[in-house]
PDB file of C-alpha atoms in Angstrom:
ATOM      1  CA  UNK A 592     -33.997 -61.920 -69.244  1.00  0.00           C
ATOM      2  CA  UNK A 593     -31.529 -58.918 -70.017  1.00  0.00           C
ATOM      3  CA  UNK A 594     -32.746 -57.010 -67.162  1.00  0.00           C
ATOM      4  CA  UNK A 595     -33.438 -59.568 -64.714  1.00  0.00           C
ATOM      5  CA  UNK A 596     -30.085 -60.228 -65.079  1.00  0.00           C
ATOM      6  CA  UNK A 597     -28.741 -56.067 -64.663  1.00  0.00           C
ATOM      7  CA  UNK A 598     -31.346 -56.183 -61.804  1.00  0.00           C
ATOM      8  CA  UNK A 599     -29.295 -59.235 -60.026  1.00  0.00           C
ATOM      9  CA  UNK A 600     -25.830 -57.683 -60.771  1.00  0.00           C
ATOM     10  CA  UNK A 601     -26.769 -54.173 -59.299  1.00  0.00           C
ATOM     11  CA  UNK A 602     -28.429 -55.822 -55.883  1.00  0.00           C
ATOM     12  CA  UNK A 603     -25.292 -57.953 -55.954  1.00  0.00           C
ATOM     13  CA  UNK A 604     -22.994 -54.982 -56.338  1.00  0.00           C
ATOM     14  CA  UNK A 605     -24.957 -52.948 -53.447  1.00  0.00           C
ATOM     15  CA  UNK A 606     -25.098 -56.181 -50.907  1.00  0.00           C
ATOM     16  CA  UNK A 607     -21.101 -55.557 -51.089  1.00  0.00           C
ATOM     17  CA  UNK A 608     -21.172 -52.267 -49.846  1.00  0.00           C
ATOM     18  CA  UNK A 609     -21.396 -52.149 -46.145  1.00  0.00           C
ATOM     19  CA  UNK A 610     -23.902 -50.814 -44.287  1.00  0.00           C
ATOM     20  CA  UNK A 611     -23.224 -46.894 -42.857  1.00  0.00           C
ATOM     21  CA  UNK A 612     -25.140 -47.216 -39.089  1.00  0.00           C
ATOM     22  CA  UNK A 613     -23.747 -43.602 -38.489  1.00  0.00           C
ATOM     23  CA  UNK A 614     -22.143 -40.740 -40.295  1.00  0.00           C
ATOM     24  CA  UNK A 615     -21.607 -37.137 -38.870  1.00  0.00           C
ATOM     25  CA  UNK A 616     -19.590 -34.839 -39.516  1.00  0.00           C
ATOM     26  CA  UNK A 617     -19.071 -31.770 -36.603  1.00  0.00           C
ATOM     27  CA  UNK A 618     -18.031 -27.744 -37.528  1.00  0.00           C
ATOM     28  CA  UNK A 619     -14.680 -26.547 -35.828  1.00  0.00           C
ATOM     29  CA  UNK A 620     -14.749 -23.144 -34.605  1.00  0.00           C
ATOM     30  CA  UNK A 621     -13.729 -21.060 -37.834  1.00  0.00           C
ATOM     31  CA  UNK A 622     -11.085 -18.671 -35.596  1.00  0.00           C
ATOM     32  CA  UNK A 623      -8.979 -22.115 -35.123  1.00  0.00           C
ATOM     33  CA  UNK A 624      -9.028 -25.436 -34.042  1.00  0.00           C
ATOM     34  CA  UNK A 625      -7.683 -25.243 -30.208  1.00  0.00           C
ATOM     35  CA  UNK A 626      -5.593 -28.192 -28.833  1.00  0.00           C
ATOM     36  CA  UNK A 627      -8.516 -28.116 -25.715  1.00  0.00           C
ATOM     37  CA  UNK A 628     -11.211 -28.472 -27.924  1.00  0.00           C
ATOM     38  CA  UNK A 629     -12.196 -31.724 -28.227  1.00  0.00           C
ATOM     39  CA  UNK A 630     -15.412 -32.626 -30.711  1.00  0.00           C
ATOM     40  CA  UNK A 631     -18.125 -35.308 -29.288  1.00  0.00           C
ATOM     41  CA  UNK A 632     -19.663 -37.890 -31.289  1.00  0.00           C
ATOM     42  CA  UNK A 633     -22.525 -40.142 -30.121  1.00  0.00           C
ATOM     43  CA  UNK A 634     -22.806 -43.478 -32.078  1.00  0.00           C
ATOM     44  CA  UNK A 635     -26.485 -44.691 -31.632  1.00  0.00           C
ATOM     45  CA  UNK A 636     -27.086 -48.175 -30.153  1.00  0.00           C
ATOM     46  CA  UNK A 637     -25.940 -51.212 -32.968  1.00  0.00           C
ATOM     47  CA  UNK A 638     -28.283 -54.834 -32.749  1.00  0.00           C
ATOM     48  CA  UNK A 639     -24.588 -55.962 -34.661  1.00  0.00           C
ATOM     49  CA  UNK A 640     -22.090 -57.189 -31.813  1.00  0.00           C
ATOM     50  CA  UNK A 641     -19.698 -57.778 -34.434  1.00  0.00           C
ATOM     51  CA  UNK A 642     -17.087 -55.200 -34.906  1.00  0.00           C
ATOM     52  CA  UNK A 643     -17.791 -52.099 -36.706  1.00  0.00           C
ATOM     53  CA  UNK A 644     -15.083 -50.378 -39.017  1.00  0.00           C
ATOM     54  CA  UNK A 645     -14.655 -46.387 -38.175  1.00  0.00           C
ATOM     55  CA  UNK A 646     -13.181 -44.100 -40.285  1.00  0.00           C
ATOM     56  CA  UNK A 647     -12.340 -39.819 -39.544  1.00  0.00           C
ATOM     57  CA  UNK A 648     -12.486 -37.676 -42.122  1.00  0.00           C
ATOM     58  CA  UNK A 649     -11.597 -33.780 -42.206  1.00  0.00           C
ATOM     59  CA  UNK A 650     -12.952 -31.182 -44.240  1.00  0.00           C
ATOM     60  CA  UNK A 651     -10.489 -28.271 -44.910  1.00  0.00           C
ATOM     61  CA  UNK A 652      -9.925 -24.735 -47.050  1.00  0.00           C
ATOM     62  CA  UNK A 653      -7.302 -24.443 -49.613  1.00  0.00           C
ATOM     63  CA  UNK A 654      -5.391 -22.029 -46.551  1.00  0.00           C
ATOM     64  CA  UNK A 655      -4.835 -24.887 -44.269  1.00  0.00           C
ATOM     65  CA  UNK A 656      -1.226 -25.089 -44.246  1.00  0.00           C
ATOM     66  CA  UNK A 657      -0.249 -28.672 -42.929  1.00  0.00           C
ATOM     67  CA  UNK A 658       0.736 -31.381 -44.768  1.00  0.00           C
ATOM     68  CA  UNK A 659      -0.288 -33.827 -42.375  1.00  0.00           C
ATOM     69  CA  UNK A 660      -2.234 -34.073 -39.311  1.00  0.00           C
ATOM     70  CA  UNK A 661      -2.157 -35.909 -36.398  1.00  0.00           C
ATOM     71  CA  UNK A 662      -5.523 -36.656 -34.733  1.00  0.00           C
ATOM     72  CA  UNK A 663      -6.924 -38.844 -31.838  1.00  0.00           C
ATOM     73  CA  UNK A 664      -9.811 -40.811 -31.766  1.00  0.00           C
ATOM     74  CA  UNK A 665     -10.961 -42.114 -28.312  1.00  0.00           C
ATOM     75  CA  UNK A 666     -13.507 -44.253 -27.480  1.00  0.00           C
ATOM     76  CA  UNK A 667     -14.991 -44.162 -24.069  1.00  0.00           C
ATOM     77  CA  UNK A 668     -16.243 -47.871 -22.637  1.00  0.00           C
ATOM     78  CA  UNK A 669     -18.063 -48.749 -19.655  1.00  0.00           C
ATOM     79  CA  UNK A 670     -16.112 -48.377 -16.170  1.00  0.00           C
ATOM     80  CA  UNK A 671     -13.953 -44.612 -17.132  1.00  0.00           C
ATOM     81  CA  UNK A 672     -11.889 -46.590 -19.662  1.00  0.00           C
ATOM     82  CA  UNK A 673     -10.943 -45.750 -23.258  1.00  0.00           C
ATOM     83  CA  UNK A 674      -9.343 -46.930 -26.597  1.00  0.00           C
ATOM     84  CA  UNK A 675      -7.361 -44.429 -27.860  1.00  0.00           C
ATOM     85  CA  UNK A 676      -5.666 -44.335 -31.941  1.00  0.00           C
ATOM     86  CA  UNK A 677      -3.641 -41.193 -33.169  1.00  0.00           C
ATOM     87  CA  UNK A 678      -4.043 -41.117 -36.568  1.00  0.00           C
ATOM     88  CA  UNK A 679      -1.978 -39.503 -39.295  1.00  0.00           C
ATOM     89  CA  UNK A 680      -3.218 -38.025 -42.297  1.00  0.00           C
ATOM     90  CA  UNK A 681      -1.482 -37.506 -44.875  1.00  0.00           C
ATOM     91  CA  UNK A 682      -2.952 -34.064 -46.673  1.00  0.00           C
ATOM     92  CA  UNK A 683      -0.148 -33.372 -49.682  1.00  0.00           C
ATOM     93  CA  UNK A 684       2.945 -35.131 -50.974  1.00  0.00           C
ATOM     94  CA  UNK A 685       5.992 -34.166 -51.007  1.00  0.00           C
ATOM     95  CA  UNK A 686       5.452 -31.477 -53.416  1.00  0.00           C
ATOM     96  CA  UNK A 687       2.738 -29.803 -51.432  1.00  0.00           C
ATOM     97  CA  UNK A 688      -0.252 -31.045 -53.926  1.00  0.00           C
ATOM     98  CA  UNK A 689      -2.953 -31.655 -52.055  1.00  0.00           C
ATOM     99  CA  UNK A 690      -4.244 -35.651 -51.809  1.00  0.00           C
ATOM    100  CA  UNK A 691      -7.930 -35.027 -50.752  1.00  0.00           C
ATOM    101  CA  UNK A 692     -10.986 -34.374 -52.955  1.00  0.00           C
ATOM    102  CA  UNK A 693     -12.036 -31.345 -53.608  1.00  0.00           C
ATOM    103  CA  UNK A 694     -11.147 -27.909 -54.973  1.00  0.00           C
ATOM    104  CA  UNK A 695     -11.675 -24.590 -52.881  1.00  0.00           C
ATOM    105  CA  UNK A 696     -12.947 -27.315 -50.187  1.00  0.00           C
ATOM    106  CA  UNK A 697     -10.961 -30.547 -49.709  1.00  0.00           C
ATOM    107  CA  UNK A 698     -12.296 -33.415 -47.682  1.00  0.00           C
ATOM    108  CA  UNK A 699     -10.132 -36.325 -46.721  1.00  0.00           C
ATOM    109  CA  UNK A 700     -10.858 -39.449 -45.104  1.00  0.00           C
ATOM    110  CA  UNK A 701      -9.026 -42.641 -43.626  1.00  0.00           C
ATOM    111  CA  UNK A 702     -10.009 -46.045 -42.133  1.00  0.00           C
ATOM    112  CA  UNK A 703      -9.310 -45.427 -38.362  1.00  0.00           C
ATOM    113  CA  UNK A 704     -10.057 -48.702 -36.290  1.00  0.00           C
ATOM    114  CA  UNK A 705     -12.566 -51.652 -35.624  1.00  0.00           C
ATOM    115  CA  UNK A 706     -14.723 -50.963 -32.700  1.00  0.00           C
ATOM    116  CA  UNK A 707     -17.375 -53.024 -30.580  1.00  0.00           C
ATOM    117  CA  UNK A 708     -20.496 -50.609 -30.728  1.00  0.00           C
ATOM    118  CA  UNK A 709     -22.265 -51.365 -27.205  1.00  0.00           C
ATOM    119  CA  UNK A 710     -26.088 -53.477 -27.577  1.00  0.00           C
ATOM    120  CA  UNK A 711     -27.690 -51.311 -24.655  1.00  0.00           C
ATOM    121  CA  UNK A 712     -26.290 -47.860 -24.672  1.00  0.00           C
ATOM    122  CA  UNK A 713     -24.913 -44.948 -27.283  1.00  0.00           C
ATOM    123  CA  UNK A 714     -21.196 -45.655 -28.198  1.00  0.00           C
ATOM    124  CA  UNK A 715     -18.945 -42.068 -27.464  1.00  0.00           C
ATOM    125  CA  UNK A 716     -16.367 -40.993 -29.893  1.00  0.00           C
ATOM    126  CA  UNK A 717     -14.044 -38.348 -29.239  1.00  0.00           C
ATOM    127  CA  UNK A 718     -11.690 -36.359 -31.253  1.00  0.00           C
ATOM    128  CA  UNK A 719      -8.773 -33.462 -30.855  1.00  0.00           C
ATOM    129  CA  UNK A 720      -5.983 -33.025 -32.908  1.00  0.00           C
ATOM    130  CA  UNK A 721      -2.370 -32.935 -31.364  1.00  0.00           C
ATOM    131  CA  UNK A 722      -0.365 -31.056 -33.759  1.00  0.00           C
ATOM    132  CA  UNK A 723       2.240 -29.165 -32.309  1.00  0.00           C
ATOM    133  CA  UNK A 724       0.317 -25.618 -32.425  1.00  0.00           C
ATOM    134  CA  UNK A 725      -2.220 -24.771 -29.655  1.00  0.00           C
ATOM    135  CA  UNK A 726      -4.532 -23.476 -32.260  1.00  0.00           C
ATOM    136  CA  UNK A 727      -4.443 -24.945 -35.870  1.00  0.00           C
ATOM    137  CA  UNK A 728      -6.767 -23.066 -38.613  1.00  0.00           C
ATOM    138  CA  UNK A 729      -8.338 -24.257 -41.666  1.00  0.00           C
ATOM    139  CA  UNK A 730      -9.848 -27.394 -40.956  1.00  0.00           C
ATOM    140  CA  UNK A 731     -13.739 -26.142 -41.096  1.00  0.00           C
ATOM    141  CA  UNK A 732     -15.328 -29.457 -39.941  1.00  0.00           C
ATOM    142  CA  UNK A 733     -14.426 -33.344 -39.097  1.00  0.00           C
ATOM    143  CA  UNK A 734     -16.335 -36.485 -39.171  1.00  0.00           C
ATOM    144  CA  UNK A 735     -16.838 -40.150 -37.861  1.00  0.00           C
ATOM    145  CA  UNK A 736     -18.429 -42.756 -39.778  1.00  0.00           C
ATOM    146  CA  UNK A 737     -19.449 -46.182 -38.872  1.00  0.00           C
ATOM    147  CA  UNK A 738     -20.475 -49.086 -41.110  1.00  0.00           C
TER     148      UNK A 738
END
């Protein structure tokens, strides 16, 4: 009885956590991040019409010397048009401690938008930072997941 019941509350506990249909995360050329160079992500086909939540997350070295970051995430529809979100991430407080995980390696990740994921063809992300710099350094990769 004990364990049928542990069994229950741990498929209970994982039907609350939703469902990842893509996560990827994309290297960024290690002499800088240029303000032209935008990263491509291709989000398979979802059988969910309902919308999909879509977070960005960064992976950076202990070097990278912004506090925050501002980002743009742009999804490309049918017809030429797109949704576009700046984000901005907020890397350290005020103090300059760092708010992601990690040690030598920080990642940090935030809820970005809801997004229709198209039923017949591959959904396109895109992403470029526009921080002030034409070339930022540090950030080693960033990412796009969709659950």
């Amino acid at each position: 009885m004990r364990r049928a019941f542990f069994a229950l509350a741990l498929l209970a506990l994982g039907a609350c956590q939703p469902l990842v249909h893509y996560y990827h995360y994309q290297p960024v050329d290690p002499l800088g991040w240029a303000l032209t160079d935008t990263l491509l992500f291709t989000v398979p086909v979802s059988s969910n019409p309902q919308p999909h939540n879509v977070s960005l997350g960064i992976r950076f070295r202990e070097q990278q010397r912004y506090r925050d970051l501002y980002l743009v995430l742009e999804q490309r529809l049918q017809h030429g048009a797109a949704l576009r979100d700046t984000l901005h991430l907020h890397l350290a407080n005020e103090r300059g401690r760092w708010q992601a995980r990690g040690v030598v390696l920080h990642e940090h990740e935030v809820a970005a938008t809801l997004a229709r994921l198209d039923t017949l063809n591959p959904t396109t992300f895109l992403v470029y930072h526009v921080q002030g710099p034409q070339i930022i350094t540090g950030i080693t990769e960033v990412g796009l997941k969709v659950e």
